[in-house]
Coordinates of C-alpha atoms in Angstrom, one line a residue:
Chain G
M8 CA -0.3 7.9 27.0
S9 CA -3.5 8.9 28.7
E10 CA -6.7 9.1 26.7
G11 CA -6.9 12.9 27.3
A12 CA -3.3 13.5 26.1
L13 CA -3.9 11.2 23.1
L14 CA -7.0 13.2 22.1
D15 CA -5.2 16.5 22.6
R16 CA -2.4 15.4 20.3
L17 CA -4.8 14.2 17.7
A18 CA -6.7 17.5 17.9
Q19 CA -3.4 19.5 17.5
A20 CA -2.7 17.4 14.4
G21 CA -6.2 18.2 13.0
P22 CA -5.0 20.8 10.5
L23 CA -2.9 18.1 8.7
H24 CA -6.2 16.4 7.7
A25 CA -4.5 13.1 8.4
L26 CA -7.0 11.4 10.6
L27 CA -10.3 10.3 9.0
T28 CA -12.0 9.3 12.2
P29 CA -13.8 12.2 14.0
L30 CA -12.4 12.9 17.5
D31 CA -15.7 11.9 19.2
E32 CA -15.5 8.5 17.5
V33 CA -11.9 8.1 18.6
R34 CA -13.1 8.8 22.1
S35 CA -15.8 6.1 22.0
G36 CA -13.6 3.7 20.1
V37 CA -10.8 4.0 22.6
A38 CA -13.4 3.6 25.4
A39 CA -14.7 0.5 23.8
Q40 CA -11.3 -1.0 23.8
A41 CA -10.8 -0.1 27.4
T42 CA -13.4 -2.7 28.5
R43 CA -10.9 -5.4 27.6
P44 CA -8.7 -6.8 30.4
P45 CA -6.0 -4.3 31.6
A46 CA -3.4 -3.6 29.0
Q47 CA -0.3 -5.9 29.2
G48 CA 2.3 -6.7 26.8
V49 CA 5.0 -5.0 24.8
L50 CA 2.7 -2.3 23.5
A51 CA 0.7 -1.7 26.7
G52 CA -0.9 1.7 26.4
V53 CA 0.7 2.6 23.1
P54 CA -1.8 4.4 20.7
L55 CA -1.6 3.6 17.0
V56 CA -3.4 5.0 14.1
V57 CA -4.3 2.6 11.2
K58 CA -4.5 3.1 7.5
D59 CA -8.1 3.2 6.3
N60 CA -7.8 0.0 4.3
I61 CA -7.2 -2.2 7.3
C62 CA -10.4 -3.6 8.9
T63 CA -11.1 -2.4 12.5
L64 CA -14.2 -3.1 14.6
E65 CA -14.3 0.2 16.2
Y66 CA -14.0 2.5 13.2
T67 CA -15.3 2.6 9.6
T68 CA -13.0 1.2 6.9
S69 CA -13.5 3.2 3.7
C70 CA -10.1 2.8 2.0
G71 CA -10.3 6.6 1.3
S72 CA -13.1 5.8 -1.2
R73 CA -16.7 7.0 -1.5
I74 CA -17.6 3.5 -2.6
L75 CA -17.0 2.2 0.9
E76 CA -18.1 5.4 2.7
G77 CA -19.4 4.3 6.2
Y78 CA -18.4 0.7 5.8
R79 CA -18.1 -1.2 9.0
S80 CA -16.2 -4.4 9.0
P81 CA -17.5 -7.3 11.1
F82 CA -14.1 -8.3 12.1
D83 CA -10.7 -7.0 13.1
A84 CA -7.8 -7.6 10.8
T85 CA -5.3 -10.1 12.3
A86 CA -2.8 -7.4 12.7
I87 CA -5.3 -5.4 14.7
V88 CA -6.2 -8.5 16.9
R89 CA -2.5 -8.9 17.7
L90 CA -1.9 -5.2 18.4
K91 CA -4.8 -5.1 20.9
A92 CA -3.6 -8.4 22.5
A93 CA -0.2 -6.7 23.0
G94 CA -1.9 -3.9 24.8
A95 CA -2.0 -1.3 22.0
V96 CA -4.8 1.2 21.6
I97 CA -6.2 1.7 18.1
A98 CA -6.8 5.4 18.0
G99 CA -8.6 5.9 14.6
K100 CA -8.2 5.5 10.8
S101 CA -5.7 7.6 8.8
N102 CA -6.2 9.2 5.4
C103 CA -4.8 7.4 2.2
D104 CA -5.0 7.5 -1.5
E105 CA -8.2 5.7 -2.6
F106 CA -7.7 2.0 -2.3
A107 CA -3.9 2.7 -1.6
M108 CA -3.4 3.9 -5.2
G109 CA -1.2 6.9 -5.2
S110 CA 2.0 8.4 -3.9
S111 CA 0.8 11.7 -2.4
T112 CA -2.5 11.0 -0.5
E113 CA -4.0 13.5 -3.0
H114 CA -6.2 10.7 -4.4
S115 CA -8.2 10.3 -1.2
A116 CA -11.9 10.9 -1.7
Y117 CA -11.9 12.7 1.6
G118 CA -9.4 15.4 0.7
R119 CA -5.6 15.5 0.8
T120 CA -3.3 15.3 3.8
N121 CA -0.8 18.1 4.4
H122 CA 2.9 17.5 4.9
P123 CA 3.6 18.1 8.6
L124 CA 6.4 20.6 7.9
D125 CA 5.0 22.4 5.0
P126 CA 1.2 22.5 4.3
A127 CA 1.8 23.2 0.5
R128 CA 3.5 19.9 0.2
V129 CA 2.3 16.3 0.2
P130 CA 3.1 13.8 2.9
G131 CA 3.7 11.1 0.3
G132 CA 1.4 8.1 -0.1
S133 CA -0.5 6.1 -0.1
S134 CA -0.3 5.8 3.6
G135 CA 0.2 9.5 4.0
G136 CA -2.1 10.1 7.0
S137 CA -0.3 7.5 9.1
A138 CA 3.2 8.9 8.2
A139 CA 2.0 12.5 8.9
L140 CA 0.6 11.6 12.3
V141 CA 3.7 9.8 13.5
A142 CA 5.8 12.7 12.2
A143 CA 3.6 15.2 14.1
R144 CA 4.1 13.2 17.2
A145 CA 0.4 12.6 17.6
V146 CA 1.1 8.9 17.9
P147 CA 4.4 7.0 18.3
A148 CA 3.5 4.3 15.7
A149 CA 1.0 3.6 13.0
L150 CA 0.1 0.9 10.5
G151 CA 0.1 1.4 6.8
S152 CA 0.2 -0.9 3.8
E153 CA 2.5 -1.2 0.8
T154 CA 1.9 -2.4 -2.7
G155 CA 4.7 -0.3 -4.4
G156 CA 6.2 1.8 -1.6
S157 CA 3.2 3.2 0.2
V158 CA 4.9 3.0 3.7
R159 CA 8.5 3.8 2.9
Q160 CA 7.8 6.7 0.5
P161 CA 5.6 8.7 2.9
A162 CA 7.8 7.7 5.8
A163 CA 10.8 9.2 3.9
F164 CA 8.9 12.4 3.0
C165 CA 7.7 12.9 6.6
G166 CA 11.0 12.0 8.3
V167 CA 9.9 8.9 10.3
V168 CA 10.8 5.1 10.2
G169 CA 8.9 3.0 7.7
I170 CA 9.1 -0.8 7.3
K171 CA 7.9 -3.0 4.5
P172 CA 8.2 -6.5 5.7
T173 CA 9.0 -9.5 3.5
Y174 CA 6.0 -10.6 1.3
G175 CA 4.2 -13.1 3.6
R176 CA 5.7 -11.9 6.9
V177 CA 2.6 -10.2 8.1
S178 CA -0.9 -11.7 7.8
R179 CA -3.1 -9.8 5.3
Y180 CA -6.4 -11.0 6.8
G181 CA -8.4 -7.9 7.0
L182 CA -6.2 -5.8 4.6
V183 CA -8.4 -4.8 1.7
A184 CA -6.8 -6.3 -1.4
F185 CA -5.3 -4.1 -4.0
G186 CA -2.5 -6.1 -5.7
S187 CA -2.4 -9.5 -4.1
S188 CA 1.1 -10.6 -5.3
L189 CA 2.5 -7.4 -3.8
D190 CA 0.3 -6.1 -0.9
Q191 CA 1.8 -6.3 2.6
I192 CA 1.0 -4.5 5.8
G193 CA 3.8 -2.2 7.0
V194 CA 4.7 -0.2 10.1
F195 CA 5.6 3.5 10.8
G196 CA 7.4 4.4 14.0
D197 CA 9.1 7.4 15.6
T198 CA 12.2 5.3 16.2
V199 CA 13.6 2.1 14.7
T200 CA 12.9 0.4 18.1
Q201 CA 9.3 1.4 18.1
A202 CA 8.7 0.3 14.6
G203 CA 10.5 -3.0 15.2
R204 CA 8.4 -3.7 18.2
V205 CA 5.2 -3.2 16.3
L206 CA 6.5 -5.4 13.5
S207 CA 7.4 -8.2 16.1
V208 CA 3.7 -8.0 17.3
I209 CA 2.0 -8.2 14.0
S210 CA 4.2 -10.7 12.2
G211 CA 4.0 -14.5 12.1
R212 CA 1.9 -17.3 10.8
D213 CA -1.9 -16.9 10.5
P214 CA -4.4 -19.6 9.6
F215 CA -6.7 -16.9 8.2
D216 CA -4.2 -16.0 5.5
S217 CA -2.9 -18.8 3.4
T218 CA -0.3 -16.6 1.7
C219 CA 1.2 -15.8 5.2
A220 CA 4.5 -17.5 5.7
D221 CA 4.7 -20.4 8.2
R222 CA 7.2 -18.6 10.3
D223 CA 7.6 -17.2 13.8
P224 CA 7.3 -13.4 14.5
V225 CA 10.2 -11.1 13.8
V226 CA 12.5 -10.9 16.8
P227 CA 13.7 -7.3 16.8
P228 CA 17.3 -6.7 17.9
E229 CA 17.7 -4.8 21.2
R230 CA 20.9 -3.1 20.3
P231 CA 22.7 -1.9 17.1
R232 CA 24.4 -4.4 15.1
D233 CA 28.2 -4.4 15.0
L234 CA 28.9 -3.5 11.4
K235 CA 32.5 -4.6 11.3
D236 CA 31.8 -7.7 9.2
V237 CA 28.8 -6.3 7.3
V238 CA 29.1 -5.7 3.6
I239 CA 26.5 -3.2 2.4
G240 CA 25.9 -3.0 -1.4
I241 CA 25.4 0.4 -3.0
P242 CA 23.5 -0.1 -6.3
G243 CA 24.6 2.5 -8.9
E244 CA 21.2 2.5 -10.5
Y245 CA 19.7 4.2 -7.3
F246 CA 22.1 7.1 -7.7
P247 CA 21.4 8.3 -11.3
A248 CA 23.0 11.6 -12.5
D249 CA 19.8 13.4 -12.2
L250 CA 19.2 12.4 -8.5
D251 CA 18.2 15.4 -6.4
R252 CA 21.4 16.9 -5.0
G253 CA 20.1 17.1 -1.5
V254 CA 19.1 13.5 -1.5
R255 CA 22.5 12.5 -2.8
R256 CA 24.3 14.6 -0.1
A257 CA 22.2 13.1 2.7
C258 CA 22.9 9.5 1.4
E259 CA 26.6 10.1 1.0
R260 CA 26.8 11.4 4.6
A261 CA 24.9 8.3 5.8
M262 CA 27.2 6.1 3.8
E263 CA 30.3 7.7 5.3
R264 CA 28.9 7.1 8.8
L265 CA 28.2 3.5 8.0
R266 CA 31.8 3.2 6.9
A267 CA 33.0 4.9 10.0
L268 CA 31.1 2.2 12.0
G269 CA 33.2 -0.4 10.3
A270 CA 30.8 -1.5 7.5
T271 CA 32.4 -2.3 4.1
L272 CA 30.5 -0.5 1.3
R273 CA 30.7 -2.1 -2.1
D274 CA 29.3 -0.9 -5.4
V275 CA 26.9 -3.3 -7.0
S276 CA 24.6 -3.3 -10.0
L277 CA 20.9 -4.1 -10.2
P278 CA 20.6 -3.7 -14.0
H279 CA 16.9 -4.1 -14.4
T280 CA 15.9 -1.4 -11.8
K281 CA 14.8 1.1 -14.5
Y282 CA 12.1 -1.4 -15.7
A283 CA 10.6 -1.8 -12.2
I284 CA 8.1 1.1 -12.5
P285 CA 6.7 -0.1 -16.0
T286 CA 6.6 -3.7 -14.7
Y287 CA 4.7 -2.6 -11.6
Y288 CA 2.3 -0.5 -13.5
I289 CA 1.2 -3.5 -15.5
I290 CA 1.0 -6.0 -12.6
A291 CA -0.5 -3.8 -10.0
P292 CA -3.4 -2.4 -12.1
A293 CA -4.0 -5.9 -13.5
E294 CA -4.4 -7.4 -10.0
A295 CA -6.4 -4.3 -8.9
S296 CA -8.9 -4.6 -11.8
S297 CA -9.6 -8.2 -10.6
N298 CA -9.7 -7.4 -6.8
L299 CA -11.9 -4.3 -7.3
A300 CA -14.5 -6.2 -9.2
R301 CA -16.3 -6.8 -5.9
Y302 CA -17.3 -3.1 -5.7
D303 CA -20.4 -3.3 -7.9
G304 CA -23.3 -2.1 -5.8
V305 CA -24.3 -5.7 -5.0
R306 CA -21.5 -7.2 -3.0
Y307 CA -20.0 -3.9 -1.8
G308 CA -20.8 -0.3 -2.6
P309 CA -24.0 1.9 -2.7
R310 CA -26.5 2.1 -5.6
F311 CA -26.6 5.3 -7.5
G312 CA -29.7 6.5 -9.4
D313 CA -32.4 4.2 -10.5
P314 CA -30.6 1.6 -12.7
V315 CA -32.7 -0.2 -15.3
D316 CA -30.8 -3.5 -15.2
V317 CA -28.0 -5.1 -13.4
R318 CA -25.2 -4.0 -15.7
A319 CA -26.4 -0.4 -15.3
L320 CA -26.3 -0.9 -11.6
Y321 CA -22.7 -2.1 -11.7
R322 CA -21.6 0.7 -14.0
N323 CA -23.3 3.4 -12.1
T324 CA -21.8 2.3 -8.8
R325 CA -18.3 1.8 -10.2
G326 CA -18.4 4.9 -12.4
Q327 CA -19.6 7.2 -9.6
G328 CA -18.1 5.4 -6.6
F329 CA -14.4 5.3 -7.8
G330 CA -12.2 8.3 -8.2
P331 CA -10.1 9.2 -11.2
E332 CA -6.9 7.3 -10.3
V333 CA -8.8 4.1 -9.4
R334 CA -10.8 4.3 -12.6
R335 CA -7.6 4.8 -14.6
R336 CA -6.0 1.8 -13.0
V337 CA -9.0 -0.4 -13.3
L338 CA -9.2 0.4 -17.1
V339 CA -5.4 -0.1 -17.6
G340 CA -5.6 -3.4 -15.7
T341 CA -8.6 -4.6 -17.7
Y342 CA -6.7 -3.6 -20.9
V343 CA -3.5 -5.5 -20.1
L344 CA -5.5 -8.5 -19.1
S345 CA -7.8 -8.5 -22.1
S346 CA -7.6 -11.0 -24.9
G347 CA -4.8 -10.2 -27.4
Y348 CA -2.8 -8.2 -24.9
Y349 CA -2.4 -10.5 -22.0
E350 CA 0.9 -12.1 -23.0
A351 CA 2.4 -8.9 -24.4
Y352 CA 1.8 -7.0 -21.2
Y353 CA 0.8 -9.1 -18.2
G354 CA 2.8 -12.2 -19.2
R355 CA 5.9 -10.1 -20.1
A356 CA 5.7 -8.1 -16.8
Q357 CA 5.7 -11.4 -14.8
R358 CA 8.9 -12.4 -16.6
M359 CA 10.3 -8.9 -16.1
R360 CA 9.6 -9.3 -12.5
G361 CA 11.7 -12.5 -12.6
L362 CA 14.6 -10.5 -14.0
I363 CA 14.3 -7.9 -11.2
A364 CA 14.1 -10.6 -8.5
Q365 CA 17.2 -12.3 -10.0
D366 CA 19.2 -9.0 -9.8
F367 CA 18.7 -9.1 -6.0
D368 CA 19.4 -12.8 -5.7
R369 CA 22.6 -12.3 -7.5
V370 CA 24.0 -9.5 -5.2
F371 CA 22.7 -11.2 -2.0
G372 CA 24.4 -14.4 -3.2
D373 CA 27.6 -12.6 -3.9
G374 CA 28.5 -11.6 -0.3
I375 CA 26.3 -8.6 0.1
D376 CA 24.4 -8.5 3.5
L377 CA 22.2 -5.5 2.7
L378 CA 21.7 -2.7 0.2
F379 CA 21.6 1.0 1.0
T380 CA 19.9 3.4 -1.3
P381 CA 17.9 6.6 -1.2
A382 CA 14.2 5.9 -0.4
T383 CA 12.9 8.5 -2.8
P384 CA 14.4 10.5 -5.8
T385 CA 13.3 13.9 -4.3
P386 CA 12.1 15.3 -1.0
A387 CA 8.3 15.8 -0.6
F388 CA 6.9 17.5 -3.7
R389 CA 4.3 20.2 -3.8
A390 CA 0.6 19.4 -3.8
G391 CA -0.8 19.4 -7.4
E392 CA 2.7 19.1 -8.9
N393 CA 2.2 15.5 -10.2
M394 CA -1.5 15.4 -10.6
A395 CA -1.8 16.2 -14.3
D396 CA 0.6 13.4 -15.4
P397 CA 0.0 10.0 -13.9
V398 CA 3.4 8.6 -15.0
A399 CA 5.2 11.5 -13.2
M400 CA 3.4 10.5 -10.0
Y401 CA 4.3 6.8 -10.6
L402 CA 8.0 7.7 -10.7
A403 CA 7.9 8.9 -7.1
D404 CA 8.1 5.2 -6.2
I405 CA 11.1 4.4 -8.4
F406 CA 13.4 3.4 -5.5
T407 CA 10.8 1.5 -3.4
V408 CA 8.9 -0.6 -5.9
T409 CA 11.7 -3.0 -6.6
A410 CA 11.5 -4.5 -3.1
N411 CA 7.7 -5.1 -3.6
L412 CA 8.3 -6.8 -6.9
A413 CA 11.0 -9.0 -5.5
G414 CA 9.0 -9.6 -2.2
L415 CA 11.9 -8.4 -0.1
P416 CA 12.0 -6.6 3.2
A417 CA 13.0 -3.0 3.1
M418 CA 12.9 0.0 5.4
T419 CA 13.6 3.8 5.4
I420 CA 15.0 5.8 8.2
P421 CA 15.4 9.6 8.4
I422 CA 19.0 10.6 7.4
G423 CA 18.8 14.4 7.5
R424 CA 17.0 17.3 6.0
V425 CA 17.5 19.4 2.9
Q426 CA 16.1 22.9 3.1
G427 CA 14.0 21.8 5.9
L428 CA 12.5 18.7 4.2
P429 CA 13.3 15.2 5.5
I430 CA 15.3 12.7 3.4
G431 CA 15.0 8.9 3.9
G432 CA 17.7 6.3 3.5
Q433 CA 16.6 2.9 2.5
L434 CA 17.9 -0.6 3.6
I435 CA 16.9 -3.6 1.6
A436 CA 17.6 -7.1 3.0
P437 CA 17.2 -10.7 1.7
A438 CA 13.8 -12.3 2.3
F439 CA 12.9 -12.8 6.0
E440 CA 16.1 -11.0 7.2
E441 CA 14.1 -8.3 9.0
A442 CA 16.2 -8.7 12.1
R443 CA 19.4 -8.1 10.2
M444 CA 17.9 -5.0 8.6
L445 CA 16.6 -3.6 11.9
G446 CA 20.0 -4.1 13.6
T447 CA 21.7 -2.2 10.9
A448 CA 19.1 0.5 11.0
L449 CA 19.6 0.9 14.7
A450 CA 23.4 1.3 14.1
L451 CA 22.7 4.0 11.5
E452 CA 20.0 5.7 13.6
A453 CA 22.6 6.1 16.4
V454 CA 25.0 8.1 14.1
V455 CA 22.7 10.2 11.9
T456 CA 20.0 12.6 13.1
G457 CA 16.9 12.9 11.0
T458 CA 16.7 16.7 11.7
E459 CA 20.3 17.8 10.7
E460 CA 20.8 19.6 7.4
A461 CA 22.8 17.6 4.9
Chain S
M27 CA 0.8 3.1 -29.5
S28 CA -2.2 5.0 -28.5
V29 CA -5.7 4.1 -27.3
S30 CA -8.7 5.4 -29.1
K31 CA -11.9 6.7 -27.5
D32 CA -13.7 3.7 -28.9
E33 CA -11.2 1.4 -27.3
V34 CA -11.5 3.1 -23.9
L35 CA -15.3 2.6 -24.1
K36 CA -14.9 -1.1 -25.0
I37 CA -12.5 -1.6 -22.0
A38 CA -14.8 0.4 -19.8
Q39 CA -17.6 -2.0 -20.8
L40 CA -15.4 -5.0 -19.9
A41 CA -14.6 -3.4 -16.6
E42 CA -18.3 -2.6 -15.9
L43 CA -17.4 1.0 -15.4
H44 CA -19.5 4.0 -16.6
V45 CA -17.4 6.7 -18.4
D46 CA -18.8 10.1 -19.1
D47 CA -18.5 11.2 -22.7
A48 CA -16.9 14.4 -21.4
A49 CA -14.2 12.4 -19.6
L50 CA -13.3 10.2 -22.6
P51 CA -10.8 12.4 -24.5
V52 CA -8.6 13.0 -21.3
L53 CA -9.0 9.3 -20.3
A54 CA -7.9 8.1 -23.7
Q55 CA -4.8 10.4 -23.6
Q56 CA -3.9 9.3 -20.1
M57 CA -4.3 5.6 -20.8
S58 CA -2.2 6.0 -24.0
R59 CA 0.5 7.8 -21.9
I60 CA 0.5 4.9 -19.3
L61 CA 0.4 2.1 -21.8
D62 CA 3.1 3.7 -24.0
Y63 CA 5.3 4.1 -20.9
V64 CA 4.9 0.5 -19.7
A65 CA 5.3 -1.0 -23.2
Q66 CA 9.1 -0.3 -22.9
I67 CA 9.5 -3.7 -21.1
A68 CA 8.9 -5.4 -24.4
T69 CA 12.4 -4.3 -25.5
V70 CA 14.3 -5.8 -22.6
A71 CA 16.6 -8.5 -23.6
G72 CA 15.6 -11.8 -21.9
S73 CA 12.3 -10.6 -20.8
E74 CA 10.6 -12.9 -23.3
S75 CA 12.1 -16.0 -21.7
A76 CA 12.8 -15.3 -18.1
P77 CA 10.8 -17.4 -15.6
P78 CA 7.9 -15.5 -14.3
F79 CA 8.2 -14.6 -10.6
I80 CA 5.5 -14.5 -8.0
P81 CA 6.6 -14.3 -4.3
G82 CA 5.4 -16.5 -1.6
P83 CA 4.9 -20.2 -1.2
V84 CA 4.6 -22.4 -4.3
S85 CA 1.2 -23.7 -3.1
A86 CA -1.2 -22.8 -0.4
P87 CA -1.5 -25.0 2.6
F88 CA -4.9 -26.7 3.0
R89 CA -6.8 -26.9 6.3
A90 CA -9.2 -29.6 7.3
D91 CA -12.4 -29.4 5.2
E92 CA -14.8 -28.8 8.0
V93 CA -17.5 -26.2 8.8
R94 CA -16.3 -23.6 11.3
P95 CA -18.2 -20.6 12.6
A96 CA -17.2 -17.4 11.0
P97 CA -15.7 -15.2 13.7
L98 CA -17.7 -12.1 13.0
A99 CA -18.7 -9.5 15.5
F100 CA -22.1 -9.0 13.8
G101 CA -24.0 -10.8 11.1
P102 CA -25.3 -10.0 7.6
K103 CA -28.4 -8.4 9.1
D104 CA -26.3 -5.5 10.3
L105 CA -24.3 -5.2 7.1
A106 CA -27.2 -4.7 4.7
P107 CA -29.6 -1.9 4.2
A108 CA -32.5 -4.4 4.7
F109 CA -32.5 -8.1 5.7
R110 CA -35.5 -10.5 6.2
D111 CA -35.8 -14.2 6.7
G112 CA -32.2 -14.8 5.7
F113 CA -32.4 -12.7 2.5
F114 CA -31.0 -9.3 1.6
L115 CA -33.7 -6.9 0.4
V116 CA -32.7 -4.5 -2.3
P117 CA -34.5 -2.0 -4.5
R118 CA -36.2 -3.5 -7.6
L119 CA -34.4 -2.9 -10.8
G120 CA -36.1 -0.8 -13.5
Q121 CA -36.5 -3.7 -16.0
F122 CA -38.7 -5.5 -13.5
A123 CA -40.7 -2.5 -12.4
A124 CA -43.6 -2.6 -14.8
G125 CA -45.9 -5.6 -14.7
A126 CA -43.8 -7.4 -12.2
D127 CA -44.3 -11.0 -11.5
A128 CA -46.6 -11.3 -8.5
A129 CA -44.6 -14.4 -7.4
V130 CA -41.5 -12.4 -6.7
D131 CA -43.5 -9.5 -5.0
D132 CA -43.4 -10.4 -1.4
E133 CA -44.9 -7.1 0.0

């Protein structure tokens, strides 16, 4: 895509409020990258936008927060280094919930992002800006990050492909930390092939991240997998009686088509699924309260007012720099880690996480190759709908958060629309089986159209 | 269970977070809602004895313990509001303003 065409497309997508980088900075940022040797490699000339919590040299990295407004990283994240080396062009930073905490992109300090098909609705979150820009065809691919579903949930809401790799598959060097036992960089693409290609570029071992697995990059399959000998598990817990009827219809149609391709569909049970959200909302805030200690007005963050002592300095910066959802999570995280509550909350949640991971081990050890589920319980909801009740917002991630807790790869692909709104189907695979997941997704993509009504 | 306003204030102190008095009632109510909701895991059979799970390698690999240059595009001088002679310069805190020790006053 030429630079002019890219800027035109980003300008057309302007009303979505999905891109945080002003267009003149995109122009100079793209120009700065053009001084490198001529683009070669599998992503030559492909423009990508990057979630605002991944460090980039050309653009500020604010994490959707006032506390990092204007922050410039002195290095590129490993994923960015690899994208550039593969010829990709980094075309700006996308809006997200502050520090990736949210499911609607309404918790960004820089204003909410609109759903690309209905401005009264949210694009999902936290990587909502990336999802909306890929859905609006402003860019063919984007980076996001996942802690509890922040790539798959907005991808499903916007009708694009979203991949959360296995924990440790992609280096997190340069990803601003939120929940370190959960965080993973993820990919958005307009097709399974596009997303798989980006994943292949950014994955693989990295000496700068000791939690990155010592493994080669993902090799994405070139053609759809033959599903004749594939057993796909359908977990009953992901199809509750109160599941949105449109979501159910779209999933049932996708399942029929998987069956028509020769796959064997088998009912399975993941009995601890319903405890995934409460488990997650202990572990993630606990880790966040620790990771976000660095935003104190000394190490990171501006000083507010004229503090009398160092604790007043910390408290002013954190009290004024963090938005309401981040404040809530820092407080909840501090509470569950505090003396007297640690074992009852955090310790218990770590064990609960063990039970959730064992559920997956059991089904994958019992002849199931992959799982198929809805990606979200509803299509995109209306802006403001879940802002008053934090727990209602948390439940938007009920089908995605399990893969984060168990460290498994998972992805969503568009499987149709209901009353004009996209629905995502989710595939969950055993750890490090991204290629198996992508091959199955290619097969499904060939027989379902993301735009057909279910 | 519910969290009182006093408990929220105590937690906020531990978290080094200023909380406005006006925001306290809503915050206490929201924290109670969240903590009530997550407390349900205490009732799950087996959750007191299951092995804890953390993904990733059991231990982090070590690299050679040697000094290596940080691969940064620019240094601390360009990261700070003010930087001189290898030090960050920051505004003086109020508690040191009056009768400040001349030894630390480098102006």
